[in-house]
Coordinates of C-alpha atoms and ligand atoms in Angstrom, one line a residue:
M24 CA 128.8 -162.7 -142.3
P25 CA 131.9 -164.1 -144.2
A26 CA 132.4 -162.6 -147.6
S27 CA 131.2 -164.7 -150.4
Y28 CA 132.7 -162.9 -153.5
E29 CA 136.3 -162.1 -154.2
R30 CA 135.5 -159.1 -155.9
A31 CA 132.4 -156.9 -156.6
I32 CA 131.6 -153.5 -158.1
V33 CA 129.5 -150.8 -156.4
W34 CA 127.7 -148.9 -159.1
L35 CA 127.1 -145.4 -157.6
R36 CA 124.4 -143.4 -159.0
R37 CA 122.1 -141.4 -156.4
D38 CA 124.3 -142.3 -153.7
L39 CA 127.5 -140.4 -154.1
R40 CA 129.0 -140.9 -150.6
L41 CA 130.9 -143.2 -148.5
D42 CA 128.9 -142.9 -145.3
D43 CA 125.4 -144.2 -144.8
N44 CA 125.6 -145.9 -148.2
A45 CA 123.5 -149.3 -148.4
A46 CA 125.2 -150.6 -151.4
L47 CA 128.7 -150.0 -150.2
A48 CA 127.9 -151.6 -147.1
A49 CA 126.3 -154.6 -148.5
A50 CA 129.0 -155.1 -150.9
A51 CA 131.6 -154.6 -148.2
A52 CA 129.9 -157.4 -146.1
G53 CA 129.5 -159.7 -149.1
S54 CA 132.9 -159.3 -150.9
R55 CA 136.5 -159.2 -150.1
S56 CA 137.3 -156.4 -152.2
V57 CA 135.1 -153.4 -153.5
L58 CA 135.6 -151.6 -156.7
P59 CA 133.1 -148.5 -156.9
V60 CA 132.2 -147.1 -160.4
V61 CA 130.1 -144.3 -161.8
V62 CA 128.7 -144.1 -165.4
L63 CA 128.4 -141.2 -167.6
D64 CA 125.3 -142.3 -169.1
D65 CA 125.0 -141.5 -172.8
D66 CA 121.2 -141.7 -172.6
I67 CA 120.8 -139.4 -169.7
L68 CA 123.3 -137.0 -170.9
A69 CA 121.4 -136.8 -174.4
S70 CA 118.0 -136.5 -172.6
P71 CA 116.2 -133.0 -173.0
S72 CA 115.3 -133.3 -169.5
I73 CA 118.7 -132.8 -168.1
G74 CA 120.2 -129.4 -167.6
A75 CA 123.6 -127.6 -166.7
P76 CA 122.9 -127.2 -163.1
L77 CA 122.2 -130.9 -162.1
V78 CA 125.1 -132.0 -164.6
T79 CA 127.6 -129.5 -162.8
A80 CA 126.4 -130.7 -159.4
F81 CA 126.7 -134.4 -160.4
L82 CA 130.2 -133.9 -161.7
A83 CA 131.2 -132.2 -158.4
A84 CA 129.8 -134.9 -156.3
V85 CA 131.6 -137.5 -158.4
A86 CA 134.9 -135.7 -158.1
S87 CA 134.3 -135.5 -154.4
V88 CA 133.3 -139.1 -154.0
R89 CA 136.5 -140.1 -155.9
D90 CA 138.8 -138.1 -153.5
S91 CA 137.2 -140.0 -150.6
V92 CA 137.9 -143.3 -152.3
R93 CA 141.3 -142.5 -153.1
A94 CA 142.0 -141.5 -149.7
M95 CA 141.0 -144.8 -148.5
G96 CA 143.4 -146.5 -150.8
G97 CA 141.1 -147.3 -153.6
D98 CA 140.0 -145.6 -156.8
L99 CA 136.7 -144.6 -158.5
A100 CA 136.2 -145.7 -162.0
I101 CA 134.4 -143.4 -164.4
L102 CA 132.9 -145.1 -167.5
R103 CA 131.2 -143.3 -170.4
G104 CA 128.5 -145.0 -172.6
R105 CA 125.4 -147.0 -172.2
P106 CA 125.3 -148.7 -168.8
S107 CA 124.1 -151.9 -170.3
D108 CA 127.3 -152.1 -172.4
V109 CA 129.9 -150.5 -170.0
I110 CA 129.0 -152.0 -166.8
P111 CA 129.2 -155.9 -168.0
A112 CA 132.2 -154.9 -170.1
F113 CA 134.0 -153.4 -166.9
A114 CA 132.8 -156.3 -164.8
H115 CA 134.6 -158.8 -167.3
R116 CA 137.7 -156.6 -167.1
A117 CA 137.7 -156.3 -163.4
G118 CA 136.8 -160.1 -162.9
V119 CA 134.2 -159.6 -160.3
Q120 CA 131.3 -161.8 -159.2
A121 CA 128.7 -159.4 -158.1
V122 CA 127.3 -155.8 -158.8
Y123 CA 125.5 -153.8 -156.1
Y124 CA 123.6 -150.7 -156.6
G125 CA 120.8 -148.6 -154.9
I126 CA 117.3 -148.9 -156.2
D127 CA 116.0 -146.1 -158.3
Y128 CA 112.3 -145.7 -158.9
E129 CA 112.3 -143.7 -162.2
P130 CA 110.7 -145.7 -164.9
S131 CA 113.6 -145.2 -167.2
A132 CA 116.0 -146.2 -164.5
R133 CA 114.0 -149.5 -163.9
T134 CA 114.3 -150.2 -167.5
R135 CA 118.0 -149.7 -167.4
D136 CA 118.6 -151.6 -164.3
R137 CA 116.6 -154.4 -165.8
E138 CA 118.7 -154.5 -168.8
V139 CA 122.0 -154.2 -167.1
S140 CA 121.0 -157.0 -164.6
A141 CA 119.9 -159.2 -167.6
A142 CA 123.4 -158.8 -169.4
L143 CA 125.3 -159.4 -166.1
H144 CA 123.3 -162.5 -165.2
R145 CA 123.9 -163.9 -168.9
D146 CA 127.6 -163.7 -167.7
G147 CA 127.1 -165.4 -164.5
I148 CA 127.6 -162.1 -162.4
H149 CA 125.2 -161.6 -159.5
T150 CA 123.3 -158.2 -159.1
H151 CA 122.1 -156.9 -155.6
A152 CA 119.8 -154.0 -155.6
C153 CA 119.8 -152.1 -152.2
L154 CA 117.3 -149.7 -150.9
D155 CA 119.1 -146.5 -150.2
H156 CA 117.6 -143.3 -151.7
V157 CA 114.4 -143.4 -149.6
Y158 CA 113.7 -144.2 -146.0
F159 CA 111.1 -146.7 -146.6
G160 CA 110.7 -148.6 -149.8
S161 CA 107.5 -148.0 -151.8
D162 CA 106.0 -151.4 -150.8
E163 CA 106.9 -150.9 -146.9
V164 CA 104.5 -148.1 -146.2
Q165 CA 101.0 -149.1 -147.7
R166 CA 97.5 -150.0 -146.7
V167 CA 97.0 -153.4 -145.1
D168 CA 95.5 -154.7 -148.3
G169 CA 98.9 -154.0 -150.0
S170 CA 97.4 -150.9 -151.9
P171 CA 99.3 -147.5 -152.1
F172 CA 98.3 -144.6 -150.1
C173 CA 97.2 -141.8 -152.3
I174 CA 96.5 -139.4 -149.4
F175 CA 99.6 -137.9 -148.0
S176 CA 98.2 -137.4 -144.4
A177 CA 97.3 -141.3 -144.2
Y178 CA 100.8 -142.1 -145.7
R179 CA 102.6 -139.8 -143.2
R180 CA 100.6 -141.6 -140.2
A181 CA 101.6 -145.0 -141.5
W182 CA 105.1 -143.8 -142.2
R183 CA 105.8 -142.3 -138.7
E184 CA 104.1 -145.5 -137.2
R185 CA 106.5 -147.7 -138.9
A186 CA 109.3 -145.4 -138.2
R187 CA 108.4 -145.7 -134.3
R188 CA 108.5 -149.3 -134.6
E189 CA 111.6 -149.8 -136.9
R190 CA 114.5 -147.2 -136.5
R191 CA 116.7 -147.2 -139.5
P192 CA 120.0 -145.6 -138.2
P193 CA 122.6 -144.5 -140.6
I194 CA 124.6 -147.2 -142.0
A195 CA 128.4 -147.4 -141.1
S196 CA 129.5 -148.0 -144.6
R197 CA 132.6 -146.1 -144.6
A198 CA 134.0 -148.0 -141.6
A199 CA 133.0 -151.3 -143.3
L200 CA 134.9 -150.4 -146.3
R201 CA 138.2 -150.0 -144.5
G202 CA 140.9 -152.2 -146.3
K203 CA 138.4 -153.3 -149.0
L204 CA 138.4 -150.7 -151.5
Q205 CA 140.3 -151.3 -154.6
A206 CA 141.7 -149.3 -157.8
P207 CA 140.8 -150.9 -161.2
S208 CA 143.8 -152.4 -162.7
G209 CA 145.4 -150.1 -165.4
N210 CA 144.3 -146.6 -165.3
A211 CA 142.1 -146.9 -168.5
D212 CA 138.9 -146.4 -166.3
T213 CA 140.1 -143.8 -163.9
G214 CA 141.1 -140.9 -166.2
A215 CA 140.4 -137.3 -165.7
M216 CA 136.9 -136.0 -164.8
P217 CA 135.2 -134.4 -167.7
R218 CA 134.2 -130.7 -167.4
P219 CA 130.5 -129.9 -168.2
D220 CA 131.3 -128.3 -171.3
E221 CA 133.0 -131.6 -172.5
L222 CA 129.8 -133.2 -171.9
G223 CA 127.8 -130.6 -173.9
F224 CA 126.6 -128.4 -171.1
S225 CA 127.2 -124.9 -170.4
S226 CA 129.2 -124.1 -167.2
F227 CA 127.0 -123.3 -164.2
A228 CA 128.2 -121.4 -161.1
L229 CA 126.6 -123.4 -158.2
P230 CA 126.1 -121.2 -155.0
D231 CA 127.1 -124.3 -152.8
A232 CA 130.1 -126.8 -152.9
I233 CA 128.6 -130.2 -153.6
S234 CA 130.3 -133.0 -151.7
E235 CA 129.7 -135.4 -148.8
A236 CA 131.7 -133.2 -146.3
A237 CA 129.8 -130.0 -147.4
A238 CA 126.3 -131.9 -146.9
A239 CA 127.4 -132.9 -143.3
R240 CA 128.4 -129.2 -142.4
R241 CA 125.2 -128.1 -143.8
L242 CA 123.1 -130.7 -141.9
A243 CA 125.1 -130.0 -138.8
A244 CA 124.5 -126.2 -139.0
F245 CA 120.7 -126.5 -139.7
A246 CA 119.8 -129.5 -137.4
S247 CA 121.5 -128.2 -134.1
P248 CA 119.7 -126.7 -131.1
A249 CA 120.7 -123.2 -132.2
G250 CA 120.1 -124.1 -136.1
A251 CA 117.3 -123.0 -138.4
I252 CA 115.4 -126.4 -137.9
S253 CA 114.5 -125.0 -134.4
D254 CA 112.4 -122.3 -136.0
Y255 CA 111.5 -124.0 -139.3
A256 CA 107.8 -124.0 -138.9
R257 CA 107.9 -120.0 -138.9
T258 CA 110.5 -119.3 -141.3
R259 CA 110.2 -122.1 -143.9
N260 CA 107.7 -120.0 -145.8
L261 CA 109.9 -116.8 -146.0
P262 CA 112.1 -116.7 -149.0
A263 CA 113.9 -113.8 -147.7
V264 CA 115.1 -116.0 -144.8
D265 CA 117.6 -118.8 -144.8
G266 CA 115.1 -120.9 -142.8
T267 CA 115.3 -124.3 -144.9
S268 CA 118.1 -127.0 -145.0
R269 CA 119.0 -126.2 -148.6
L270 CA 119.9 -129.9 -148.7
S271 CA 117.8 -131.0 -151.7
T272 CA 120.7 -131.2 -154.2
H273 CA 122.5 -133.4 -151.6
L274 CA 119.7 -135.8 -151.2
R275 CA 119.2 -135.8 -154.8
L276 CA 122.7 -136.8 -155.6
G277 CA 123.1 -138.8 -152.4
T278 CA 126.0 -136.8 -151.0
L279 CA 123.9 -137.1 -148.0
G280 CA 121.9 -140.2 -146.9
I281 CA 118.2 -139.9 -145.9
R282 CA 118.6 -142.2 -142.9
T283 CA 121.3 -139.7 -141.5
C284 CA 118.9 -136.8 -142.0
V285 CA 116.1 -138.6 -139.9
E286 CA 118.5 -139.5 -137.2
A287 CA 119.8 -136.1 -136.8
A288 CA 116.1 -134.8 -136.3
R289 CA 115.6 -137.7 -134.0
R290 CA 118.6 -136.8 -131.9
L291 CA 117.7 -133.3 -131.6
R292 CA 114.2 -133.9 -130.2
P293 CA 114.9 -134.5 -126.5
H294 CA 117.3 -131.5 -126.2
I295 CA 114.8 -128.7 -127.4
S296 CA 111.7 -126.8 -126.5
A297 CA 108.2 -128.0 -127.5
A298 CA 108.0 -125.3 -130.1
A299 CA 111.2 -126.3 -131.6
R300 CA 110.3 -129.9 -131.4
A301 CA 107.1 -129.1 -133.5
S302 CA 109.7 -127.4 -136.0
V303 CA 111.6 -130.5 -136.2
D304 CA 108.5 -132.5 -136.9
A305 CA 107.5 -130.3 -139.7
W306 CA 110.9 -130.7 -141.3
V307 CA 110.6 -134.5 -140.9
D308 CA 107.2 -134.1 -142.7
E309 CA 109.1 -132.7 -145.8
L310 CA 111.5 -135.8 -145.8
I311 CA 108.0 -137.8 -145.7
W312 CA 106.9 -136.0 -148.7
R313 CA 110.0 -137.0 -150.5
D314 CA 109.3 -140.6 -149.8
F315 CA 105.7 -140.3 -150.6
Y316 CA 106.7 -139.0 -154.1
Q317 CA 108.9 -141.5 -154.7
M318 CA 106.4 -144.1 -153.9
I319 CA 103.7 -142.6 -156.0
L320 CA 106.3 -142.6 -158.9
D321 CA 106.9 -146.2 -158.5
R322 CA 103.4 -147.3 -157.8
F323 CA 102.0 -145.0 -160.6
P324 CA 104.6 -144.6 -163.1
H325 CA 102.0 -143.0 -165.6
V326 CA 102.4 -139.8 -163.7
A327 CA 105.8 -139.5 -165.6
E328 CA 103.9 -138.8 -168.6
G329 CA 100.7 -137.3 -167.6
P330 CA 98.2 -136.4 -164.9
F331 CA 97.6 -138.6 -162.1
I332 CA 93.9 -138.0 -162.2
P333 CA 92.9 -139.1 -166.0
A334 CA 90.1 -136.6 -166.3
M335 CA 92.7 -133.8 -166.0
S336 CA 94.2 -134.7 -169.3
R337 CA 91.0 -133.0 -170.9
I338 CA 92.1 -129.6 -169.6
R339 CA 92.2 -127.4 -172.8
W340 CA 95.7 -125.6 -172.1
R341 CA 96.4 -122.4 -173.8
R342 CA 99.3 -122.2 -176.2
S343 CA 101.3 -118.9 -175.8
P344 CA 105.0 -119.1 -176.4
E345 CA 105.1 -115.5 -175.3
D346 CA 103.6 -116.1 -172.0
F347 CA 105.6 -119.0 -171.4
S348 CA 108.8 -117.0 -172.4
A349 CA 107.8 -114.1 -170.0
W350 CA 107.5 -116.7 -167.2
C351 CA 110.6 -118.4 -167.9
R352 CA 112.6 -115.1 -167.9
G353 CA 111.0 -113.6 -164.8
L354 CA 109.1 -110.8 -166.8
T355 CA 105.5 -111.6 -165.9
G356 CA 105.1 -108.1 -164.1
Y357 CA 104.2 -109.9 -160.7
P358 CA 107.3 -109.3 -158.8
L359 CA 107.3 -112.3 -156.3
V360 CA 106.9 -114.6 -159.4
D361 CA 109.7 -113.0 -161.2
A362 CA 112.1 -112.8 -158.2
A363 CA 111.5 -116.7 -158.0
M364 CA 112.4 -117.4 -161.6
R365 CA 115.2 -115.3 -161.4
Q366 CA 116.5 -117.2 -158.4
L367 CA 116.0 -120.3 -160.2
N368 CA 118.0 -119.1 -163.4
T369 CA 120.9 -117.7 -161.5
T370 CA 121.2 -120.2 -158.7
G371 CA 119.8 -123.5 -159.9
W372 CA 117.5 -123.8 -156.7
M373 CA 114.2 -122.2 -155.7
H374 CA 112.5 -121.8 -152.2
N375 CA 109.6 -124.3 -151.9
R376 CA 107.0 -121.6 -151.2
L377 CA 108.0 -120.0 -154.5
R378 CA 108.0 -123.2 -156.6
M379 CA 104.4 -123.4 -155.5
L380 CA 103.7 -120.0 -156.4
V381 CA 105.4 -120.1 -160.0
A382 CA 103.8 -123.5 -160.5
S383 CA 100.2 -122.3 -159.9
F384 CA 100.9 -119.1 -162.0
L385 CA 101.8 -121.0 -164.8
S386 CA 99.1 -123.7 -164.7
K387 CA 96.3 -121.4 -163.6
D388 CA 96.8 -117.9 -164.3
L389 CA 98.6 -118.5 -167.6
L390 CA 96.6 -121.7 -168.1
L391 CA 99.6 -123.1 -169.6
D392 CA 100.0 -127.0 -169.4
W393 CA 102.0 -127.8 -166.0
R394 CA 104.4 -130.1 -168.2
L395 CA 106.1 -127.1 -169.7
G396 CA 107.0 -125.8 -166.4
E397 CA 107.9 -129.2 -165.1
R398 CA 110.4 -129.7 -168.0
Y399 CA 111.8 -126.0 -167.4
F400 CA 112.3 -127.0 -163.6
E401 CA 113.9 -130.2 -164.9
T402 CA 116.6 -128.4 -166.8
H403 CA 117.2 -125.5 -164.5
L404 CA 117.3 -127.1 -161.1
A405 CA 120.4 -128.7 -159.5
D406 CA 118.2 -130.9 -157.3
A407 CA 115.9 -131.7 -160.2
D408 CA 114.2 -135.0 -159.4
L409 CA 111.6 -136.6 -161.3
A410 CA 109.4 -137.9 -158.4
A411 CA 109.4 -134.5 -156.4
N412 CA 109.3 -132.4 -159.4
N413 CA 106.3 -134.2 -161.0
G414 CA 104.6 -134.5 -157.6
G415 CA 105.1 -130.9 -156.7
W416 CA 103.8 -129.8 -160.2
Q417 CA 100.9 -132.1 -160.3
W418 CA 99.9 -131.0 -156.5
C419 CA 100.0 -127.4 -157.9
A420 CA 98.2 -127.9 -161.0
S421 CA 95.5 -130.1 -159.2
T422 CA 96.1 -133.0 -161.4
G423 CA 98.1 -135.1 -159.1
T424 CA 97.6 -137.2 -156.0
D425 CA 96.0 -135.4 -152.9
P426 CA 96.3 -132.1 -154.9
V427 CA 95.3 -128.7 -153.8
P428 CA 91.7 -128.3 -154.8
Y429 CA 91.4 -126.8 -158.4
F430 CA 89.4 -123.9 -157.1
R431 CA 92.1 -122.8 -154.7
I432 CA 94.2 -120.5 -156.7
F433 CA 97.1 -118.7 -155.2
N434 CA 96.9 -114.9 -155.6
P435 CA 100.2 -113.7 -156.6
I436 CA 100.0 -110.3 -154.8
R437 CA 98.7 -111.7 -151.6
Q438 CA 101.3 -114.5 -151.6
S439 CA 103.9 -111.6 -152.0
E440 CA 102.3 -109.4 -149.2
T441 CA 102.0 -112.5 -146.8
F442 CA 105.6 -114.1 -147.4
D443 CA 107.8 -111.3 -148.3
P444 CA 105.9 -108.4 -146.7
E445 CA 109.0 -105.9 -146.8
G446 CA 109.8 -107.1 -150.4
A447 CA 113.4 -107.8 -149.1
F448 CA 113.6 -111.0 -151.4
I449 CA 112.1 -109.3 -154.3
R450 CA 114.5 -106.5 -154.2
R451 CA 117.4 -109.0 -154.1
M452 CA 116.4 -110.6 -157.0
L453 CA 114.9 -107.8 -159.1
P454 CA 117.3 -104.7 -158.9
E455 CA 115.0 -102.7 -161.1
L456 CA 112.6 -102.6 -158.3
A457 CA 115.3 -102.1 -155.5
A458 CA 114.1 -98.6 -154.9
V459 CA 110.3 -99.2 -155.1
P460 CA 108.6 -98.3 -151.5
A461 CA 107.1 -101.3 -149.7
P462 CA 103.4 -100.3 -150.1
Y463 CA 104.0 -100.7 -154.0
I464 CA 106.6 -103.6 -154.1
H465 CA 104.0 -106.3 -154.6
A466 CA 102.0 -104.5 -157.4
P467 CA 104.4 -101.8 -158.8
W468 CA 101.9 -100.8 -161.7
T469 CA 99.8 -99.1 -158.9
M470 CA 102.6 -96.6 -158.1
P471 CA 101.6 -93.0 -158.7
P472 CA 103.9 -91.2 -161.3
H473 CA 105.7 -89.3 -158.9
V474 CA 106.6 -92.6 -156.7
A475 CA 107.7 -94.3 -159.8
A476 CA 109.9 -91.4 -160.8
A477 CA 111.3 -91.3 -157.6
S478 CA 111.9 -95.0 -157.3
R479 CA 113.7 -95.0 -160.8
C480 CA 111.2 -97.5 -162.1
R481 CA 108.4 -96.7 -164.6
P482 CA 106.1 -99.8 -165.0
G483 CA 106.0 -100.8 -168.7
R484 CA 109.4 -99.3 -169.2
D485 CA 111.9 -100.6 -166.5
Y486 CA 109.7 -103.5 -165.4
P487 CA 106.9 -105.2 -167.3
L488 CA 103.2 -104.6 -166.8
P489 CA 101.4 -107.9 -165.7
I490 CA 101.1 -110.1 -168.7
V491 CA 97.6 -111.1 -167.2
D492 CA 95.2 -109.8 -164.9
H493 CA 94.9 -112.3 -162.0
A494 CA 91.1 -111.8 -161.3
A495 CA 90.1 -112.4 -164.9
A496 CA 92.7 -115.2 -165.2
R497 CA 91.3 -117.0 -162.2
G498 CA 87.9 -117.1 -163.8
R499 CA 89.2 -118.5 -167.1
A500 CA 91.1 -121.3 -165.0
L501 CA 87.9 -122.3 -163.1
E502 CA 86.1 -122.6 -166.3
A503 CA 88.6 -124.8 -167.8
Y504 CA 89.1 -127.0 -164.8
R505 CA 85.2 -127.2 -164.4
S506 CA 84.8 -128.3 -168.1
A507 CA 87.4 -131.1 -167.8
R508 CA 85.7 -132.3 -164.6
A509 CA 82.4 -132.4 -166.4
F510 CA 83.4 -135.1 -168.7
P511 CA 82.2 -138.6 -168.1
G512 CA 84.3 -140.2 -165.1
G513 CA 85.2 -136.7 -164.0
D514 CA 88.0 -136.5 -161.5
E515 CA 86.4 -139.1 -159.3
A516 CA 87.4 -141.6 -161.7
A517 CA 90.2 -143.6 -159.7
A518 CA 93.9 -143.4 -161.2
Q519 CA 94.7 -146.9 -162.1
G520 CA 98.4 -147.2 -162.6
P521 CA 100.1 -150.0 -164.1
R522 CA 101.4 -151.0 -160.6
G523 CA 98.6 -149.5 -158.6
R524 CA 95.0 -150.8 -157.4
S525 CA 92.2 -148.5 -157.7
V526 CA 92.3 -145.8 -155.2
Ligands
LIG16 C1 106.6 -127.5 -158.4 C2 107.6 -128.1 -157.3 C3 108.6 -128.7 -158.0 C4 109.6 -129.3 -157.1 N1 110.6 -130.0 -157.5 C5 111.6 -130.5 -156.8 C6 112.6 -131.3 -157.3 O1 112.8 -131.2 -158.6 N2 113.4 -131.7 -156.4 C7 113.4 -131.9 -155.3 O2 114.2 -132.1 -154.4 N3 112.4 -131.0 -154.7 C8 111.3 -130.4 -155.5 N4 110.2 -129.8 -154.8 C9 110.2 -129.8 -153.4 C10 110.7 -128.6 -152.5 O3 110.5 -127.4 -153.1 C11 112.3 -128.8 -152.5 O4 112.6 -130.0 -152.0 C12 112.7 -127.8 -151.4 O5 112.4 -126.5 -151.6 C13 114.2 -127.8 -151.2 O6 114.9 -126.9 -150.4 P1 115.3 -127.4 -149.0 O7 116.3 -128.6 -149.2 O8 115.8 -126.2 -148.3 O9 114.0 -128.1 -148.4 P2 113.6 -128.4 -146.7 O10 112.3 -127.6 -146.7 O11 114.9 -128.2 -145.8 O12 113.1 -129.9 -146.9 C14 114.1 -131.0 -146.5 C15 114.0 -131.8 -147.7 O13 112.9 -132.6 -147.9 C16 112.5 -132.9 -149.1 N5 111.3 -132.0 -149.6 C17 111.0 -130.9 -149.1 N6 109.9 -130.6 -149.7 C18 109.4 -131.4 -150.5 C19 108.4 -131.8 -151.4 N7 107.2 -130.9 -151.3 N8 108.3 -132.9 -152.0 C20 109.1 -133.8 -152.1 N9 110.3 -133.5 -151.1 C21 110.4 -132.5 -150.6 C22 114.0 -132.3 -150.1 O14 114.7 -133.3 -150.2 C23 114.5 -131.3 -149.2 O15 115.9 -131.0 -149.1 C24 109.5 -129.2 -155.8 C25 108.1 -128.6 -155.1 C26 107.3 -127.9 -156.1 C27 106.0 -127.3 -155.5

């Protein structure tokens, strides 16, 4: 296809990479030269739902994509301000005819993109929104009548069916960009990268490098015949084991493309055993969950504010700043819950099994509003993503689409015995319990005094006693959920999102 524009901007947001990038590929095909740009968005940076781990990861990803662009003879413009001001102004300075970007389903991003597009259109500049962040768009996997799936298993079936018919291989955007990347004229837009503290965030030491190259290395190691993917079905629930891909921050920021992930799994299948294939399929299911929650956010944007199931807004949550603080700091007295929260606080990442456990503990054992936990995760996860985070929290709190039934309440001791039987993970995260023998590691308050003395850990002094009794808390939660469901309409009342039909 001949290029129809002389010059175009690609506004990189959730797609901070050169390979498998839909907006870059479309711009390279449609324009003689391409100017990539990133915006340090004042509205996002001022938002209370943004935290140091995500900002640190974002800046690392921006720095790495800038290096890649420079290596190909161009440069990355880094703008600061409101996108609806700085993108049109930059487009003018650069004399471009079009702006390309990847679609973002977050409600605030939708509003922002409409504003930016309107401003550009007023100036006669074209915009092109490209599907990139998900494998299938929110209206590409749906019921025959066009309504969204709200049950994951039905969505997964339809997703897999469509993927069988319609393979979406990684897009060769890096090759397409050869000779096309430009630097903005003058160097006003390509100054030094700010540090997190210059943007008002404390510095956070991320455990892993965030770059396109680091993501590719991680994927290659994970999704190889000898990689952890082959045993994923068994090890994915064991927090002491490095059994999951750890690619969530890369997928969040787009240092890795979703098509590349699906393709890596597909390529592996013919070369591995049937058991390993089942593991690969289990991993792809997680990628489908990711698409599912993105779709839910787009089709039911009200979930960003409250429960998917309207009746669940009637739950009478407790108010206890003390309990919430103990949960945040990893001081509940339940070792696996506390180890999980310390993992989050120190690394900016938490194992999925533990995300489920601590979310259940907050919303059910402590009967605190799940939105408190959702917000805490948002500001402490490097992979913080509204769709996945909200979906995960609403699933655990039994307020969401296809959630865990409200009467299934995780037992924090049994979860600990099952998924960290020897306490290896607990000991790693909670040094005060390092010497507690395995039979007591899941419930240290049951240690006889002589064992506590030998372990140099006296419960109540060196490690908290449980802030809540699980059996009693379970009864309290069941009562609260039953009362909410007893209101007229109950939870059978269909969720009616502004963009969704009844379900
Ligand atoms: C309460 C709660 C909050 C969560 N918050 C987030 C969040 O803010 N950001 C985020 O990326 N994930 C979130 N998840 C999902 C999941 O816990 C993480 O994606 C996963 O732990 C990341 O580790 P990994 O990359 O090793 O995952 P893997 O097991 O290797 O999975 C591969 C990829 O699939 C996606 N994925 C996996 N599980 C899910 C899921 N349940 N929902 C949506 N996508 C999934 C992720 O992109 C992940 O990188 C949340 C889950 C819960 C229960």
